[in-house]
mmCIF file of C-alpha atoms in Angstrom:
data_model
loop_
_atom_site.group_PDB
_atom_site.id
_atom_site.type_symbol
_atom_site.label_atom_id
_atom_site.label_comp_id
_atom_site.label_asym_id
_atom_site.label_seq_id
_atom_site.Cartn_x
_atom_site.Cartn_y
_atom_site.Cartn_z
ATOM 1 C CA MET A 1 10.600 129.654 10.080
ATOM 2 C CA VAL A 2 12.328 132.599 11.754
ATOM 3 C CA SER A 3 15.497 133.740 9.984
ATOM 4 C CA ASN A 4 18.601 134.659 11.925
ATOM 5 C CA ALA A 5 19.244 137.978 10.164
ATOM 6 C CA ILE A 6 17.982 139.961 7.183
ATOM 7 C CA PHE A 7 19.611 142.723 5.146
ATOM 8 C CA ILE A 8 17.248 145.561 4.164
ATOM 9 C CA HIS A 9 18.146 147.781 1.207
ATOM 10 C CA HIS A 10 16.002 150.287 -0.710
ATOM 11 C CA SER A 11 17.571 151.259 -4.042
ATOM 12 C CA ASP A 12 16.164 154.802 -3.763
ATOM 13 C CA SER A 13 18.302 155.426 -0.675
ATOM 14 C CA SER A 14 21.281 155.857 -3.023
ATOM 15 C CA ARG A 15 19.619 159.072 -4.219
ATOM 16 C CA TYR A 16 20.231 160.688 -0.824
ATOM 17 C CA LYS A 17 23.053 162.924 -2.086
ATOM 18 C CA PHE A 18 23.303 166.639 -1.320
ATOM 19 C CA ASN A 19 25.889 167.599 -3.956
ATOM 20 C CA GLU A 20 29.093 166.346 -5.534
ATOM 21 C CA ASP A 21 31.374 167.922 -2.918
ATOM 22 C CA HIS A 22 29.378 166.919 0.150
ATOM 23 C CA PRO A 23 31.081 164.429 2.532
ATOM 24 C CA PHE A 24 27.879 162.379 2.916
ATOM 25 C CA ASP A 25 28.166 160.192 -0.170
ATOM 26 C CA PRO A 26 25.798 157.251 -0.765
ATOM 27 C CA ILE A 27 28.527 155.386 -2.644
ATOM 28 C CA ARG A 28 29.327 154.110 0.865
ATOM 29 C CA GLN A 29 26.364 151.765 0.500
ATOM 30 C CA THR A 30 27.564 150.450 -2.869
ATOM 31 C CA LEU A 31 31.096 149.888 -1.582
ATOM 32 C CA THR A 32 29.853 147.980 1.473
ATOM 33 C CA ILE A 33 27.398 145.786 -0.387
ATOM 34 C CA ASP A 34 30.017 145.013 -3.033
ATOM 35 C CA LEU A 35 32.586 144.109 -0.369
ATOM 36 C CA LEU A 36 30.156 141.703 1.280
ATOM 37 C CA LYS A 37 29.312 140.115 -2.066
ATOM 38 C CA GLU A 38 32.967 139.644 -2.960
ATOM 39 C CA ALA A 39 33.581 138.157 0.482
ATOM 40 C CA GLY A 40 30.840 135.594 -0.160
ATOM 41 C CA ALA A 41 28.721 136.985 2.687
ATOM 42 C CA LEU A 42 25.811 138.482 0.744
ATOM 43 C CA THR A 43 23.907 137.688 -2.443
ATOM 44 C CA ASP A 44 21.464 139.701 -4.528
ATOM 45 C CA ASP A 45 18.657 137.469 -3.265
ATOM 46 C CA GLU A 46 19.479 138.471 0.324
ATOM 47 C CA LEU A 47 19.074 142.200 -0.398
ATOM 48 C CA LEU A 48 15.477 142.670 0.683
ATOM 49 C CA ALA A 49 13.336 145.649 -0.304
ATOM 50 C CA PRO A 50 11.578 147.231 2.692
ATOM 51 C CA GLY A 51 8.037 146.111 1.864
ATOM 52 C CA ILE A 52 6.764 149.206 3.687
ATOM 53 C CA VAL A 53 5.768 152.483 2.033
ATOM 54 C CA CYS A 54 6.807 155.612 3.879
ATOM 55 C CA ASN A 55 3.796 157.936 3.962
ATOM 56 C CA ASP A 56 2.962 161.104 5.899
ATOM 57 C CA GLU A 57 1.483 159.094 8.741
ATOM 58 C CA LEU A 58 4.792 157.330 9.269
ATOM 59 C CA LEU A 59 6.868 160.503 9.019
ATOM 60 C CA GLN A 60 4.576 162.308 11.433
ATOM 61 C CA LEU A 61 5.240 159.776 14.147
ATOM 62 C CA VAL A 62 8.184 162.116 14.822
ATOM 63 C CA HIS A 63 8.116 165.066 12.414
ATOM 64 C CA ARG A 64 5.678 167.977 12.447
ATOM 65 C CA PRO A 65 3.272 168.166 9.480
ATOM 66 C CA ASP A 66 4.569 171.611 8.485
ATOM 67 C CA TYR A 67 8.129 170.276 8.335
ATOM 68 C CA VAL A 68 7.131 167.304 6.157
ATOM 69 C CA ASN A 69 5.258 169.671 3.863
ATOM 70 C CA ALA A 70 8.304 171.931 3.686
ATOM 71 C CA VAL A 71 10.543 169.045 2.616
ATOM 72 C CA LYS A 72 8.036 168.157 -0.081
ATOM 73 C CA ALA A 73 7.839 171.782 -1.229
ATOM 74 C CA LEU A 74 11.613 172.048 -1.510
ATOM 75 C CA ASN A 75 11.554 168.807 -3.453
ATOM 76 C CA ASN A 76 9.183 170.171 -6.109
ATOM 77 C CA GLU A 77 8.608 173.922 -5.694
ATOM 78 C CA ALA A 78 9.723 175.964 -8.723
ATOM 79 C CA ASP A 79 9.776 179.516 -7.265
ATOM 80 C CA PRO A 80 13.344 180.121 -5.979
ATOM 81 C CA ARG A 81 12.176 182.852 -3.556
ATOM 82 C CA SER A 82 9.751 180.599 -1.708
ATOM 83 C CA ARG A 83 12.342 177.820 -1.766
ATOM 84 C CA ALA A 84 14.882 180.036 -0.002
ATOM 85 C CA VAL A 85 12.459 181.191 2.701
ATOM 86 C CA THR A 86 11.229 177.664 3.386
ATOM 87 C CA ALA A 87 14.706 176.154 3.317
ATOM 88 C CA GLU A 88 16.133 178.626 5.808
ATOM 89 C CA GLN A 89 13.208 178.247 8.190
ATOM 90 C CA TYR A 90 13.502 174.466 8.315
ATOM 91 C CA GLY A 91 17.279 174.047 8.413
ATOM 92 C CA LEU A 92 17.628 173.045 4.781
ATOM 93 C CA MET A 93 19.773 175.920 3.553
ATOM 94 C CA THR A 94 22.940 175.233 5.513
ATOM 95 C CA GLU A 95 26.300 174.016 4.266
ATOM 96 C CA ASP A 96 25.754 170.751 6.139
ATOM 97 C CA THR A 97 22.181 170.066 5.021
ATOM 98 C CA PRO A 98 21.254 171.864 1.791
ATOM 99 C CA PHE A 99 18.015 170.866 0.052
ATOM 100 C CA PHE A 100 18.321 168.913 -3.210
ATOM 101 C CA SER A 101 16.090 167.585 -5.934
ATOM 102 C CA GLY A 102 14.409 164.331 -4.967
ATOM 103 C CA MET A 103 15.174 164.875 -1.276
ATOM 104 C CA HIS A 104 11.767 163.783 0.027
ATOM 105 C CA GLU A 105 11.697 160.514 -1.916
ATOM 106 C CA ALA A 106 15.282 159.606 -0.996
ATOM 107 C CA ALA A 107 14.855 160.426 2.697
ATOM 108 C CA SER A 108 11.513 158.592 2.763
ATOM 109 C CA ALA A 109 13.168 155.495 1.299
ATOM 110 C CA ILE A 110 15.617 155.518 4.196
ATOM 111 C CA VAL A 111 12.762 155.771 6.693
ATOM 112 C CA ALA A 112 10.957 152.890 4.983
ATOM 113 C CA GLY A 113 14.035 150.699 5.322
ATOM 114 C CA SER A 114 14.528 151.357 9.030
ATOM 115 C CA VAL A 115 10.851 150.872 9.864
ATOM 116 C CA ALA A 116 10.776 147.658 7.825
ATOM 117 C CA ALA A 117 13.805 146.380 9.733
ATOM 118 C CA ALA A 118 12.114 147.184 13.051
ATOM 119 C CA ASP A 119 8.852 145.552 12.016
ATOM 120 C CA ALA A 120 10.598 142.410 10.769
ATOM 121 C CA VAL A 121 12.267 141.934 14.149
ATOM 122 C CA MET A 122 9.283 142.846 16.321
ATOM 123 C CA SER A 123 6.874 140.673 14.303
ATOM 124 C CA GLY A 124 9.139 137.672 14.809
ATOM 125 C CA ARG A 125 10.086 137.189 11.153
ATOM 126 C CA THR A 126 13.761 137.518 12.040
ATOM 127 C CA LEU A 127 15.945 137.925 15.106
ATOM 128 C CA HIS A 128 18.201 140.610 13.644
ATOM 129 C CA ALA A 129 17.890 143.141 10.814
ATOM 130 C CA PHE A 130 20.489 145.430 9.240
ATOM 131 C CA HIS A 131 19.673 148.593 7.291
ATOM 132 C CA LEU A 132 22.950 150.279 6.433
ATOM 133 C CA ALA A 133 21.347 153.370 4.803
ATOM 134 C CA GLY A 134 19.644 154.310 8.086
ATOM 135 C CA GLY A 135 20.887 156.096 11.164
ATOM 136 C CA LEU A 136 20.158 159.752 10.285
ATOM 137 C CA HIS A 137 20.128 160.664 13.954
ATOM 138 C CA HIS A 138 20.459 164.468 13.921
ATOM 139 C CA ALA A 139 17.109 165.459 12.361
ATOM 140 C CA PHE A 140 14.602 167.130 14.687
ATOM 141 C CA PRO A 141 10.795 167.061 14.537
ATOM 142 C CA ASP A 142 10.738 170.544 12.991
ATOM 143 C CA LYS A 143 14.054 170.919 11.167
ATOM 144 C CA ALA A 144 16.929 169.210 9.411
ATOM 145 C CA SER A 145 20.391 169.097 10.933
ATOM 146 C CA GLY A 146 23.797 167.533 10.441
ATOM 147 C CA PHE A 147 23.237 165.854 7.044
ATOM 148 C CA CYS A 148 19.898 164.467 8.273
ATOM 149 C CA VAL A 149 16.479 165.308 6.750
ATOM 150 C CA TYR A 150 14.175 162.694 8.321
ATOM 151 C CA ASN A 151 15.142 160.942 11.544
ATOM 152 C CA ASP A 152 14.606 157.338 10.483
ATOM 153 C CA ALA A 153 15.998 155.966 13.759
ATOM 154 C CA ALA A 154 13.531 157.911 15.894
ATOM 155 C CA ILE A 155 10.654 157.045 13.555
ATOM 156 C CA ALA A 156 11.507 153.335 13.730
ATOM 157 C CA ILE A 157 11.628 153.497 17.530
ATOM 158 C CA GLU A 158 8.303 155.329 17.729
ATOM 159 C CA TYR A 159 6.829 152.755 15.326
ATOM 160 C CA ILE A 160 7.953 149.991 17.685
ATOM 161 C CA ARG A 161 6.394 151.810 20.626
ATOM 162 C CA GLU A 162 3.089 152.434 18.842
ATOM 163 C CA HIS A 163 2.640 149.026 17.227
ATOM 164 C CA TYR A 164 4.288 146.703 19.758
ATOM 165 C CA GLY A 165 4.552 148.595 23.042
ATOM 166 C CA ALA A 166 8.116 147.385 23.532
ATOM 167 C CA ARG A 167 10.820 148.964 25.669
ATOM 168 C CA VAL A 168 13.596 150.139 23.354
ATOM 169 C CA LEU A 169 17.275 150.653 24.058
ATOM 170 C CA TYR A 170 18.862 152.912 21.440
ATOM 171 C CA ILE A 171 22.665 152.579 21.219
ATOM 172 C CA ASP A 172 24.511 155.247 19.201
ATOM 173 C CA THR A 173 28.222 154.732 18.458
ATOM 174 C CA ASP A 174 28.606 157.565 15.940
ATOM 175 C CA VAL A 175 31.414 159.954 16.870
ATOM 176 C CA HIS A 176 28.808 162.744 16.882
ATOM 177 C CA HIS A 177 26.235 162.822 19.670
ATOM 178 C CA GLY A 178 22.884 161.267 18.691
ATOM 179 C CA ASP A 179 21.060 164.452 19.604
ATOM 180 C CA GLY A 180 17.939 164.178 17.456
ATOM 181 C CA VAL A 181 16.981 160.764 18.822
ATOM 182 C CA GLN A 182 17.836 161.787 22.373
ATOM 183 C CA TRP A 183 15.621 164.871 22.383
ATOM 184 C CA VAL A 184 12.657 163.085 20.780
ATOM 185 C CA PHE A 185 12.592 160.568 23.647
ATOM 186 C CA TYR A 186 14.041 162.719 26.425
ATOM 187 C CA ALA A 187 10.896 162.453 28.573
ATOM 188 C CA ASP A 188 9.875 158.928 27.533
ATOM 189 C CA PRO A 189 10.555 156.297 30.224
ATOM 190 C CA HIS A 190 10.034 153.455 27.745
ATOM 191 C CA VAL A 191 12.922 154.465 25.449
ATOM 192 C CA CYS A 192 16.471 154.545 26.784
ATOM 193 C CA THR A 193 19.025 156.417 24.682
ATOM 194 C CA TYR A 194 22.742 155.710 25.023
ATOM 195 C CA SER A 195 25.330 157.615 22.996
ATOM 196 C CA ILE A 196 29.121 157.300 23.074
ATOM 197 C CA HIS A 197 30.802 160.096 21.128
ATOM 198 C CA GLU A 198 33.496 162.729 21.089
ATOM 199 C CA THR A 199 32.724 165.396 23.646
ATOM 200 C CA GLY A 200 30.549 168.234 22.442
ATOM 201 C CA LYS A 201 33.147 170.686 23.758
ATOM 202 C CA TYR A 202 34.958 170.298 20.466
ATOM 203 C CA LEU A 203 32.601 168.615 17.989
ATOM 204 C CA PHE A 204 29.171 169.057 16.402
ATOM 205 C CA PRO A 205 26.443 169.142 17.646
ATOM 206 C CA GLY A 206 27.871 170.495 20.901
ATOM 207 C CA THR A 207 25.643 168.368 23.139
ATOM 208 C CA GLY A 208 25.722 164.932 24.726
ATOM 209 C CA TYR A 209 27.154 165.712 28.134
ATOM 210 C CA ALA A 210 27.003 163.208 30.963
ATOM 211 C CA ALA A 211 24.612 165.474 32.862
ATOM 212 C CA GLU A 212 21.931 165.057 30.179
ATOM 213 C CA LYS A 213 19.876 162.379 31.959
ATOM 214 C CA GLY A 214 16.335 162.818 30.622
ATOM 215 C CA ALA A 215 13.353 164.827 31.829
ATOM 216 C CA ASP A 216 10.141 164.270 33.777
ATOM 217 C CA SER A 217 9.167 160.587 33.795
ATOM 218 C CA GLY A 218 12.045 159.910 31.377
ATOM 219 C CA PHE A 219 14.685 161.081 33.843
ATOM 220 C CA GLY A 220 17.263 158.333 34.215
ATOM 221 C CA THR A 221 16.696 156.827 30.756
ATOM 222 C CA CYS A 222 19.205 158.979 28.885
ATOM 223 C CA PHE A 223 22.924 158.232 29.009
ATOM 224 C CA ASN A 224 25.868 159.915 27.310
ATOM 225 C CA MET A 225 29.507 158.845 27.343
ATOM 226 C CA PRO A 226 31.438 161.841 25.943
ATOM 227 C CA LEU A 227 35.033 160.952 25.135
ATOM 228 C CA GLU A 228 38.122 163.120 25.088
ATOM 229 C CA PRO A 229 39.625 163.978 21.685
ATOM 230 C CA PHE A 230 42.294 161.482 20.559
ATOM 231 C CA THR A 231 40.819 158.642 22.584
ATOM 232 C CA GLU A 232 42.286 155.352 21.325
ATOM 233 C CA ASP A 233 40.916 151.812 21.062
ATOM 234 C CA GLU A 234 41.539 150.569 24.582
ATOM 235 C CA SER A 235 39.953 153.543 26.328
ATOM 236 C CA TRP A 236 37.071 153.702 23.820
ATOM 237 C CA LEU A 237 36.200 150.054 24.400
ATOM 238 C CA GLU A 238 36.656 150.303 28.172
ATOM 239 C CA SER A 239 34.287 153.279 28.269
ATOM 240 C CA PHE A 240 31.766 151.497 26.044
ATOM 241 C CA ASN A 241 31.732 148.248 27.999
ATOM 242 C CA ASN A 242 31.806 149.778 31.473
ATOM 243 C CA THR A 243 28.868 152.082 30.812
ATOM 244 C CA LEU A 244 26.648 150.253 28.305
ATOM 245 C CA ARG A 245 26.597 146.971 30.236
ATOM 246 C CA LYS A 246 25.361 148.754 33.370
ATOM 247 C CA VAL A 247 22.760 150.711 31.379
ATOM 248 C CA ILE A 248 21.230 147.654 29.717
ATOM 249 C CA ALA A 249 21.232 145.634 32.945
ATOM 250 C CA THR A 250 19.262 148.418 34.626
ATOM 251 C CA PHE A 251 16.854 149.278 31.803
ATOM 252 C CA LYS A 252 16.122 145.703 30.614
ATOM 253 C CA PRO A 253 14.879 146.464 27.084
ATOM 254 C CA ASP A 254 12.734 144.310 24.818
ATOM 255 C CA ILE A 255 14.713 145.281 21.714
ATOM 256 C CA ILE A 256 17.968 147.042 20.801
ATOM 257 C CA VAL A 257 18.128 149.580 17.980
ATOM 258 C CA SER A 258 21.753 150.500 17.291
ATOM 259 C CA GLN A 259 23.266 153.248 15.148
ATOM 260 C CA HIS A 260 26.699 152.474 13.697
ATOM 261 C CA GLY A 261 28.337 155.657 12.534
ATOM 262 C CA CYS A 262 31.952 154.688 11.858
ATOM 263 C CA ASP A 263 33.575 158.106 12.120
ATOM 264 C CA ALA A 264 35.551 157.512 15.337
ATOM 265 C CA HIS A 265 38.339 156.022 13.214
ATOM 266 C CA ALA A 266 41.642 157.889 13.110
ATOM 267 C CA TYR A 267 41.308 158.292 9.339
ATOM 268 C CA ASP A 268 37.969 160.106 9.537
ATOM 269 C CA PRO A 269 38.330 163.738 8.422
ATOM 270 C CA LEU A 270 35.461 165.161 10.512
ATOM 271 C CA SER A 271 36.433 164.193 14.075
ATOM 272 C CA HIS A 272 39.348 163.849 16.477
ATOM 273 C CA ILE A 273 38.943 160.348 17.970
ATOM 274 C CA HIS A 274 41.921 158.125 17.199
ATOM 275 C CA CYS A 275 40.591 154.572 16.984
ATOM 276 C CA SER A 276 41.273 151.711 14.584
ATOM 277 C CA MET A 277 39.141 148.978 13.029
ATOM 278 C CA ASN A 278 39.426 147.108 16.328
ATOM 279 C CA ILE A 279 36.466 148.993 17.787
ATOM 280 C CA TYR A 280 34.360 148.210 14.711
ATOM 281 C CA ARG A 281 35.115 144.538 15.208
ATOM 282 C CA GLU A 282 34.065 144.755 18.867
ATOM 283 C CA ILE A 283 30.973 146.994 18.717
ATOM 284 C CA PRO A 284 28.687 144.562 16.835
ATOM 285 C CA ALA A 285 30.047 141.615 18.811
ATOM 286 C CA VAL A 286 29.180 143.299 22.126
ATOM 287 C CA ILE A 287 25.722 144.362 20.960
ATOM 288 C CA HIS A 288 25.045 140.892 19.535
ATOM 289 C CA GLU A 289 25.934 139.329 22.874
ATOM 290 C CA LEU A 290 23.775 141.805 24.791
ATOM 291 C CA ALA A 291 20.819 141.237 22.474
ATOM 292 C CA HIS A 292 20.860 137.514 23.131
ATOM 293 C CA THR A 293 21.313 138.107 26.873
ATOM 294 C CA TYR A 294 18.585 140.718 27.388
ATOM 295 C CA THR A 295 16.181 140.904 24.425
ATOM 296 C CA GLY A 296 15.830 137.344 23.172
ATOM 297 C CA GLY A 297 18.051 138.351 20.241
ATOM 298 C CA LYS A 298 15.897 141.258 19.013
ATOM 299 C CA TRP A 299 18.337 143.672 17.369
ATOM 300 C CA VAL A 300 17.996 146.268 14.606
ATOM 301 C CA ALA A 301 21.243 147.806 13.325
ATOM 302 C CA LEU A 302 21.409 151.008 11.279
ATOM 303 C CA GLY A 303 24.276 152.797 9.550
ATOM 304 C CA GLY A 304 25.101 156.441 10.245
ATOM 305 C CA GLY A 305 28.105 158.695 9.741
ATOM 306 C CA GLY A 306 31.532 157.809 8.440
ATOM 307 C CA TYR A 307 33.464 159.991 6.031
ATOM 308 C CA ASP A 308 36.518 157.995 5.085
ATOM 309 C CA ILE A 309 34.226 156.238 2.662
ATOM 310 C CA TRP A 310 36.884 154.111 0.984
ATOM 311 C CA ARG A 311 39.169 152.784 3.706
ATOM 312 C CA VAL A 312 36.896 152.680 6.773
ATOM 313 C CA VAL A 313 33.152 152.604 6.083
ATOM 314 C CA PRO A 314 32.941 149.464 3.893
ATOM 315 C CA ARG A 315 34.978 147.413 6.356
ATOM 316 C CA ALA A 316 33.175 148.712 9.449
ATOM 317 C CA TRP A 317 29.654 148.264 8.080
ATOM 318 C CA SER A 318 30.497 144.855 6.649
ATOM 319 C CA MET A 319 31.611 143.725 10.083
ATOM 320 C CA ILE A 320 28.118 144.411 11.441
ATOM 321 C CA TRP A 321 26.530 142.038 8.931
ATOM 322 C CA LEU A 322 29.253 139.407 9.346
ATOM 323 C CA GLU A 323 28.699 139.403 13.118
ATOM 324 C CA MET A 324 24.917 139.595 12.917
ATOM 325 C CA ASN A 325 24.767 136.758 10.406
ATOM 326 C CA ASP A 326 27.278 134.555 12.270
ATOM 327 C CA HIS A 327 29.503 134.434 9.200
ATOM 328 C CA PRO A 328 32.750 132.442 9.611
ATOM 329 C CA LEU A 329 34.795 135.540 8.756
ATOM 330 C CA ALA A 330 33.674 137.179 12.010
ATOM 331 C CA SER A 331 35.496 134.553 14.067
ATOM 332 C CA GLN A 332 38.655 135.014 11.980
ATOM 333 C CA PHE A 333 38.897 138.651 13.106
ATOM 334 C CA ARG A 334 40.006 137.365 16.495
ATOM 335 C CA GLY A 335 42.881 135.292 15.171
ATOM 336 C CA PRO A 336 46.549 136.322 15.280
ATOM 337 C CA ASP A 337 46.441 137.619 11.708
ATOM 338 C CA SER A 338 43.746 139.707 10.072
ATOM 339 C CA PRO A 339 42.072 138.020 7.097
ATOM 340 C CA LEU A 340 42.666 139.755 3.796
ATOM 341 C CA LEU A 341 40.074 141.734 1.901
ATOM 342 C CA PRO A 342 38.934 140.198 -1.398
ATOM 343 C CA GLN A 343 41.423 141.123 -4.099
ATOM 344 C CA SER A 344 38.567 141.471 -6.569
ATOM 345 C CA TRP A 345 37.026 144.258 -4.459
ATOM 346 C CA ILE A 346 40.327 146.102 -4.182
ATOM 347 C CA ALA A 347 40.931 145.838 -7.923
ATOM 348 C CA ARG A 348 37.448 147.143 -8.730
ATOM 349 C CA TRP A 349 37.681 150.294 -6.595
ATOM 350 C CA LYS A 350 41.364 151.172 -6.182
ATOM 351 C CA ASP A 351 41.474 153.610 -9.092
ATOM 352 C CA GLN A 352 38.572 155.632 -7.703
ATOM 353 C CA SER A 353 39.878 155.802 -4.146
ATOM 354 C CA PRO A 354 41.907 158.937 -3.338
ATOM 355 C CA ALA A 355 44.112 156.897 -0.986
ATOM 356 C CA PRO A 356 45.490 153.353 -1.262
ATOM 357 C CA LEU A 357 42.852 150.851 -0.187
ATOM 358 C CA PRO A 358 43.611 148.592 2.789
ATOM 359 C CA THR A 359 44.445 145.004 2.021
ATOM 360 C CA ALA A 360 43.179 143.476 5.283
ATOM 361 C CA TRP A 361 39.976 143.691 7.315
ATOM 362 C CA LEU A 362 41.788 145.072 10.367
ATOM 363 C CA ASP A 363 44.394 147.814 10.552
ATOM 364 C CA GLY A 364 48.019 146.858 10.961
ATOM 365 C CA ALA A 365 49.906 147.585 14.168
ATOM 366 C CA ASP A 366 51.812 150.442 12.518
ATOM 367 C CA ASP A 367 48.962 151.918 10.467
ATOM 368 C CA ILE A 368 47.821 154.337 13.172
ATOM 369 C CA PRO A 369 50.534 156.030 15.264
ATOM 370 C CA PRO A 370 49.988 156.402 19.031
ATOM 371 C CA VAL A 371 49.000 159.772 20.436
ATOM 372 C CA PRO A 372 50.668 161.784 23.203
ATOM 373 C CA ARG A 373 48.875 162.380 26.528
ATOM 374 C CA ARG A 374 47.446 158.863 26.451
ATOM 375 C CA SER A 375 47.411 158.437 30.225
ATOM 376 C CA GLN A 376 45.643 161.767 30.785
ATOM 377 C CA ILE A 377 43.015 160.928 28.155
ATOM 378 C CA VAL A 378 42.386 157.503 29.697
ATOM 379 C CA GLU A 379 42.035 158.968 33.175
ATOM 380 C CA SER A 380 39.661 161.690 32.000
ATOM 381 C CA ASN A 381 37.472 159.107 30.263
ATOM 382 C CA ARG A 382 37.430 156.984 33.438
ATOM 383 C CA ILE A 383 36.200 159.937 35.478
ATOM 384 C CA THR A 384 33.388 160.419 32.953
ATOM 385 C CA GLN A 385 32.505 156.722 33.137
ATOM 386 C CA GLY A 386 31.943 157.143 36.850
ATOM 387 C CA ILE A 387 29.662 160.140 36.317
ATOM 388 C CA VAL A 388 27.621 158.282 33.683
ATOM 389 C CA THR A 389 27.057 155.213 35.875
ATOM 390 C CA GLN A 390 26.906 156.787 39.343
ATOM 391 C CA ASP A 391 23.158 156.216 39.703
ATOM 392 C CA LEU A 392 23.108 152.685 38.241
#
């Protein structure tokens, strides 16, 4: 019997932690899983281990052998001089992505989870699969970047290509451009990459412009929707729907792999987009609909960025699973009043949170103040929409 949706979780992925002060904190996974459990939407029995071992062969679907060996060396090498030389050469000595003990095992666990999710969907064991620890979209074949050591999303896509020969649409909703995945498949006509993000004029990694369309036989299978800073819900969702729906109708994929960074929220400290939880209610609903329209339901969802780890990430990531699993709560998000978060979850975590935890799944009307220049921002985003879709 084919299941509707499965939740993949590797316990070792919680070891992916650079240092105590780093914004990328794996407690996001714990908070999300605990919220879903308290909401009655997930049980321990539904947390499935990957069932796939991440070895060099898997990593080298995308990453160069010398880079994989460097990550391993930094994981275990004792000589601090050779560590420094290797780390600098391979992008693992930056403030964003410093090497840490156990890095190879933790990053490999994340790859295993994303590949297992992809295999479960492509083999027909399930229609949908969610791996919230995945989505490390900035890593390149030969270096780390932007908190990302191994690019699990690109590896999972390449695994699908190699083992199943399917056409893959990659959808990236992180506020930062999905550069690593884009460049891996920039000349591949069988993988279409779509990223909606804050414009690289003001935000890392400085890429993701509408003119980046792909190369060689892959030209026309790369799409970027860069948004103006302080874009709000209505313009974000208009830009997303107007561009993505045309992309998928043209490309006609066999499977969707989506990355769900939730750092476009107004509370996020690392970006300038000014959205609310409304977009995180809509994103999985739109992708779910498109999967059933174009891919026979085949959909793999991964996590990603998100640095308000208490107020935003657990709610946003939970909404993916609630939508994917057709949980009754998902339909309540569209009612006149937002359902409340479980009081037990709030009580458990409120003393650790640096800010008061929200009490409802969606933000209140007065929680996020409007921004000035709204009309100019909307118009600028509409001009970009036209550039993105002009050849579709």
